[in-house]
Amino acid sequence: MTEIKILKIGGSVLTDKTVLESAKMEAIERIAAEIAGHDSGLILVHGAGSFGHIHAKNYSLVERLSREGVLETHRSVVRLNDLVVEALRRAGSSPVPVHPLSCTILRDGRIEAMQTDQFGEMVDWGLVPVLHGDVAVDRSRGAGIVSGDQLVTHLARSLEPEIVALGTAVDGVIFNGKVLAEVKREDLPEIGSELGPSAGVDVTGGMRGKLEELLDLADEGISSLIFNAEKAGMIERVLGGERAGTLVEVKA
Ligand code: IP8
């Protein structure tokens, strides 16, 4: 079986989160080129950025079901997913889009069930699944948002990856102006107040939401990296097994 690596690229890296559906094409092409040389066993998840978050907010999807909002939000994130998939294909990778709406059920905003058997098969056959933050059916409220971060932790729990890495628009978890080399559960009370929301429109919690997801994962014995994917070369280094940014560490 191929060793699995899970990489998430945040929506702030791929889009301008303040302007509706504005993809940063140069960044997408560069990231695709960096990934293409290191895509064995890779599952890629990307955030929604200004595709998805703005629709989700306009339709108040986190608070209540909007049937129109489900369609518009999903279609929007699929448009970004198409851009990422096409860039990967141009770069020489073999991407395949996977839309969480079609294989995930939520309850109270959390993943209750997700079909994941296909991912091991896909990577074994040389395909690179490309998932994204999405809208999904929620048993308790009709529909909800499943963030890329939640997808990453869910996949990590079921697939036992060798690498879990989250590429963001910052160098890692920043406290007192410095990048922390590692963060553990016990650090959260001290650093929590400094973890700001992300720039632009965001319905899924920014750095704090990310860290909470990753600390839950660390509690289960899986560590992960938060690194800067805006810096050229970082994705290649991280996929090559290098430690960069902040390690969200399992308890000692
Ligand atoms: O950008 C959010 O995913 P994220 C998905 O990974 C939607 O938080 C539809 C807003």
PDB file of N, CA and C and ligand atoms in Angstrom, residues 8-12 17 45-49 51-57 61 73-74 77 132-135 144-151 202-206 210, ligand 1:
ATOM      1  N   LYS A   8      -3.263  20.092   3.082  1.00  0.00           N
ATOM      2  CA  LYS A   8      -4.335  21.067   2.851  1.00  0.00           C
ATOM      3  C   LYS A   8      -3.718  22.404   2.468  1.00  0.00           C
ATOM      4  N   ILE A   9      -4.284  23.053   1.473  1.00  0.00           N
ATOM      5  CA  ILE A   9      -3.873  24.405   1.125  1.00  0.00           C
ATOM      6  C   ILE A   9      -5.058  25.325   1.435  1.00  0.00           C
ATOM      7  N   GLY A  10      -4.783  26.331   2.259  1.00  0.00           N
ATOM      8  CA  GLY A  10      -5.847  27.221   2.722  1.00  0.00           C
ATOM      9  C   GLY A  10      -6.403  28.107   1.614  1.00  0.00           C
ATOM     10  N   GLY A  11      -7.652  28.486   1.788  1.00  0.00           N
ATOM     11  CA  GLY A  11      -8.317  29.364   0.824  1.00  0.00           C
ATOM     12  C   GLY A  11      -7.649  30.718   0.698  1.00  0.00           C
ATOM     13  N   SER A  12      -6.964  31.185   1.761  1.00  0.00           N
ATOM     14  CA  SER A  12      -6.300  32.504   1.667  1.00  0.00           C
ATOM     15  C   SER A  12      -5.093  32.449   0.745  1.00  0.00           C
ATOM     16  N   LYS A  17      -9.561  36.605  -0.290  1.00  0.00           N
ATOM     17  CA  LYS A  17     -10.779  36.317   0.466  1.00  0.00           C
ATOM     18  C   LYS A  17     -11.719  37.522   0.589  1.00  0.00           C
ATOM     19  N   VAL A  45      -6.395  18.575  -0.065  1.00  0.00           N
ATOM     20  CA  VAL A  45      -7.644  19.211   0.359  1.00  0.00           C
ATOM     21  C   VAL A  45      -7.400  20.704   0.230  1.00  0.00           C
ATOM     22  N   HIS A  46      -8.353  21.438  -0.319  1.00  0.00           N
ATOM     23  CA  HIS A  46      -8.147  22.892  -0.333  1.00  0.00           C
ATOM     24  C   HIS A  46      -9.331  23.621   0.300  1.00  0.00           C
ATOM     25  N   GLY A  47      -9.028  24.793   0.813  1.00  0.00           N
ATOM     26  CA  GLY A  47     -10.060  25.633   1.412  1.00  0.00           C
ATOM     27  C   GLY A  47     -10.886  26.299   0.318  1.00  0.00           C
ATOM     28  N   ALA A  48     -11.896  27.048   0.759  1.00  0.00           N
ATOM     29  CA  ALA A  48     -12.836  27.648  -0.197  1.00  0.00           C
ATOM     30  C   ALA A  48     -12.497  29.106  -0.507  1.00  0.00           C
ATOM     31  N   GLY A  49     -11.903  29.811   0.451  1.00  0.00           N
ATOM     32  CA  GLY A  49     -11.587  31.218   0.233  1.00  0.00           C
ATOM     33  C   GLY A  49     -12.822  31.997  -0.200  1.00  0.00           C
ATOM     34  N   PHE A  51     -14.443  31.694  -2.767  1.00  0.00           N
ATOM     35  CA  PHE A  51     -15.429  30.810  -3.396  1.00  0.00           C
ATOM     36  C   PHE A  51     -16.049  30.061  -2.203  1.00  0.00           C
ATOM     37  N   GLY A  52     -17.248  30.235  -1.881  1.00  0.00           N
ATOM     38  CA  GLY A  52     -17.813  29.433  -0.780  1.00  0.00           C
ATOM     39  C   GLY A  52     -18.097  30.235   0.467  1.00  0.00           C
ATOM     40  N   HIS A  53     -17.072  30.848   1.062  1.00  0.00           N
ATOM     41  CA  HIS A  53     -17.336  31.555   2.327  1.00  0.00           C
ATOM     42  C   HIS A  53     -18.296  32.718   2.132  1.00  0.00           C
ATOM     43  N   ILE A  54     -18.162  33.424   1.022  1.00  0.00           N
ATOM     44  CA  ILE A  54     -19.020  34.601   0.820  1.00  0.00           C
ATOM     45  C   ILE A  54     -20.464  34.150   0.576  1.00  0.00           C
ATOM     46  N   HIS A  55     -20.643  33.107  -0.230  1.00  0.00           N
ATOM     47  CA  HIS A  55     -22.002  32.571  -0.455  1.00  0.00           C
ATOM     48  C   HIS A  55     -22.579  32.044   0.857  1.00  0.00           C
ATOM     49  N   ALA A  56     -21.754  31.262   1.596  1.00  0.00           N
ATOM     50  CA  ALA A  56     -22.237  30.668   2.851  1.00  0.00           C
ATOM     51  C   ALA A  56     -22.689  31.768   3.821  1.00  0.00           C
ATOM     52  N   LYS A  57     -21.945  32.864   3.834  1.00  0.00           N
ATOM     53  CA  LYS A  57     -22.300  33.964   4.739  1.00  0.00           C
ATOM     54  C   LYS A  57     -23.574  34.669   4.248  1.00  0.00           C
ATOM     55  N   LEU A  61     -25.718  30.166   5.959  1.00  0.00           N
ATOM     56  CA  LEU A  61     -25.786  28.697   5.949  1.00  0.00           C
ATOM     57  C   LEU A  61     -25.369  28.049   7.264  1.00  0.00           C
ATOM     58  N   THR A  73     -23.492  27.718  -2.924  1.00  0.00           N
ATOM     59  CA  THR A  73     -22.218  27.573  -2.213  1.00  0.00           C
ATOM     60  C   THR A  73     -21.430  26.402  -2.785  1.00  0.00           C
ATOM     61  N   HIS A  74     -22.108  25.303  -2.990  1.00  0.00           N
ATOM     62  CA  HIS A  74     -21.420  24.127  -3.549  1.00  0.00           C
ATOM     63  C   HIS A  74     -20.872  24.438  -4.939  1.00  0.00           C
ATOM     64  N   VAL A  77     -17.641  26.524  -4.716  1.00  0.00           N
ATOM     65  CA  VAL A  77     -16.392  25.838  -4.345  1.00  0.00           C
ATOM     66  C   VAL A  77     -15.955  24.851  -5.430  1.00  0.00           C
ATOM     67  N   HIS A 132     -12.252  19.504  -1.097  1.00  0.00           N
ATOM     68  CA  HIS A 132     -12.332  20.926  -0.749  1.00  0.00           C
ATOM     69  C   HIS A 132     -13.346  21.138   0.366  1.00  0.00           C
ATOM     70  N   GLY A 133     -13.179  22.233   1.111  1.00  0.00           N
ATOM     71  CA  GLY A 133     -14.223  22.632   2.050  1.00  0.00           C
ATOM     72  C   GLY A 133     -15.515  22.751   1.256  1.00  0.00           C
ATOM     73  N   ASP A 134     -16.627  22.344   1.872  1.00  0.00           N
ATOM     74  CA  ASP A 134     -17.861  22.237   1.082  1.00  0.00           C
ATOM     75  C   ASP A 134     -19.073  22.468   1.983  1.00  0.00           C
ATOM     76  N   VAL A 135     -20.228  22.507   1.366  1.00  0.00           N
ATOM     77  CA  VAL A 135     -21.476  22.423   2.090  1.00  0.00           C
ATOM     78  C   VAL A 135     -21.841  20.938   2.100  1.00  0.00           C
ATOM     79  N   GLY A 144     -24.906  22.041   6.384  1.00  0.00           N
ATOM     80  CA  GLY A 144     -23.898  22.754   7.171  1.00  0.00           C
ATOM     81  C   GLY A 144     -22.632  22.871   6.348  1.00  0.00           C
ATOM     82  N   ILE A 145     -21.622  23.472   6.966  1.00  0.00           N
ATOM     83  CA  ILE A 145     -20.346  23.653   6.271  1.00  0.00           C
ATOM     84  C   ILE A 145     -19.344  22.646   6.822  1.00  0.00           C
ATOM     85  N   VAL A 146     -18.693  21.935   5.927  1.00  0.00           N
ATOM     86  CA  VAL A 146     -17.591  21.076   6.367  1.00  0.00           C
ATOM     87  C   VAL A 146     -16.306  21.736   5.868  1.00  0.00           C
ATOM     88  N   SER A 147     -15.479  22.178   6.825  1.00  0.00           N
ATOM     89  CA  SER A 147     -14.260  22.898   6.449  1.00  0.00           C
ATOM     90  C   SER A 147     -13.207  21.919   5.948  1.00  0.00           C
ATOM     91  N   GLY A 148     -12.262  22.436   5.180  1.00  0.00           N
ATOM     92  CA  GLY A 148     -11.136  21.623   4.742  1.00  0.00           C
ATOM     93  C   GLY A 148     -10.377  21.074   5.938  1.00  0.00           C
ATOM     94  N   ASP A 149     -10.273  21.868   7.011  1.00  0.00           N
ATOM     95  CA  ASP A 149      -9.549  21.407   8.207  1.00  0.00           C
ATOM     96  C   ASP A 149     -10.244  20.191   8.826  1.00  0.00           C
ATOM     97  N   GLN A 150     -11.571  20.245   8.894  1.00  0.00           N
ATOM     98  CA  GLN A 150     -12.296  19.101   9.456  1.00  0.00           C
ATOM     99  C   GLN A 150     -12.129  17.871   8.548  1.00  0.00           C
ATOM    100  N   LEU A 151     -12.110  18.097   7.253  1.00  0.00           N
ATOM    101  CA  LEU A 151     -11.888  16.969   6.325  1.00  0.00           C
ATOM    102  C   LEU A 151     -10.511  16.351   6.558  1.00  0.00           C
ATOM    103  N   ASP A 202     -14.887  34.614   6.502  1.00  0.00           N
ATOM    104  CA  ASP A 202     -14.551  33.241   6.877  1.00  0.00           C
ATOM    105  C   ASP A 202     -15.631  32.721   7.819  1.00  0.00           C
ATOM    106  N   VAL A 203     -16.295  31.628   7.422  1.00  0.00           N
ATOM    107  CA  VAL A 203     -17.356  31.093   8.283  1.00  0.00           C
ATOM    108  C   VAL A 203     -16.891  29.885   9.104  1.00  0.00           C
ATOM    109  N   THR A 204     -15.603  29.521   9.007  1.00  0.00           N
ATOM    110  CA  THR A 204     -15.173  28.287   9.686  1.00  0.00           C
ATOM    111  C   THR A 204     -14.056  28.453  10.716  1.00  0.00           C
ATOM    112  N   GLY A 205     -13.756  29.697  11.135  1.00  0.00           N
ATOM    113  CA  GLY A 205     -12.982  29.808  12.376  1.00  0.00           C
ATOM    114  C   GLY A 205     -11.514  30.200  12.325  1.00  0.00           C
ATOM    115  N   GLY A 206     -10.928  30.451  11.150  1.00  0.00           N
ATOM    116  CA  GLY A 206      -9.552  30.955  11.079  1.00  0.00           C
ATOM    117  C   GLY A 206      -8.553  30.064  11.802  1.00  0.00           C
ATOM    118  N   LYS A 210      -8.628  26.041  13.212  1.00  0.00           N
ATOM    119  CA  LYS A 210      -7.646  25.090  12.672  1.00  0.00           C
ATOM    120  C   LYS A 210      -6.916  24.382  13.816  1.00  0.00           C
TER     121      LYS A 210
HETATM  122  O1  IP8 B   1     -12.270  27.214   3.562  1.00  0.00           O
HETATM  123  C1  IP8 B   1     -15.214  26.174   3.929  1.00  0.00           C
HETATM  124  O2  IP8 B   1     -14.031  25.443   3.871  1.00  0.00           O
HETATM  125  P1  IP8 B   1     -12.660  26.081   4.438  1.00  0.00           P
HETATM  126  C2  IP8 B   1     -16.234  25.682   2.924  1.00  0.00           C
HETATM  127  O3  IP8 B   1     -11.683  24.960   4.396  1.00  0.00           O
HETATM  128  C3  IP8 B   1     -17.312  26.641   2.614  1.00  0.00           C
HETATM  129  O4  IP8 B   1     -12.937  26.530   5.858  1.00  0.00           O
HETATM  130  C4  IP8 B   1     -18.321  26.169   1.680  1.00  0.00           C
HETATM  131  C5  IP8 B   1     -17.438  27.835   3.092  1.00  0.00           C
END
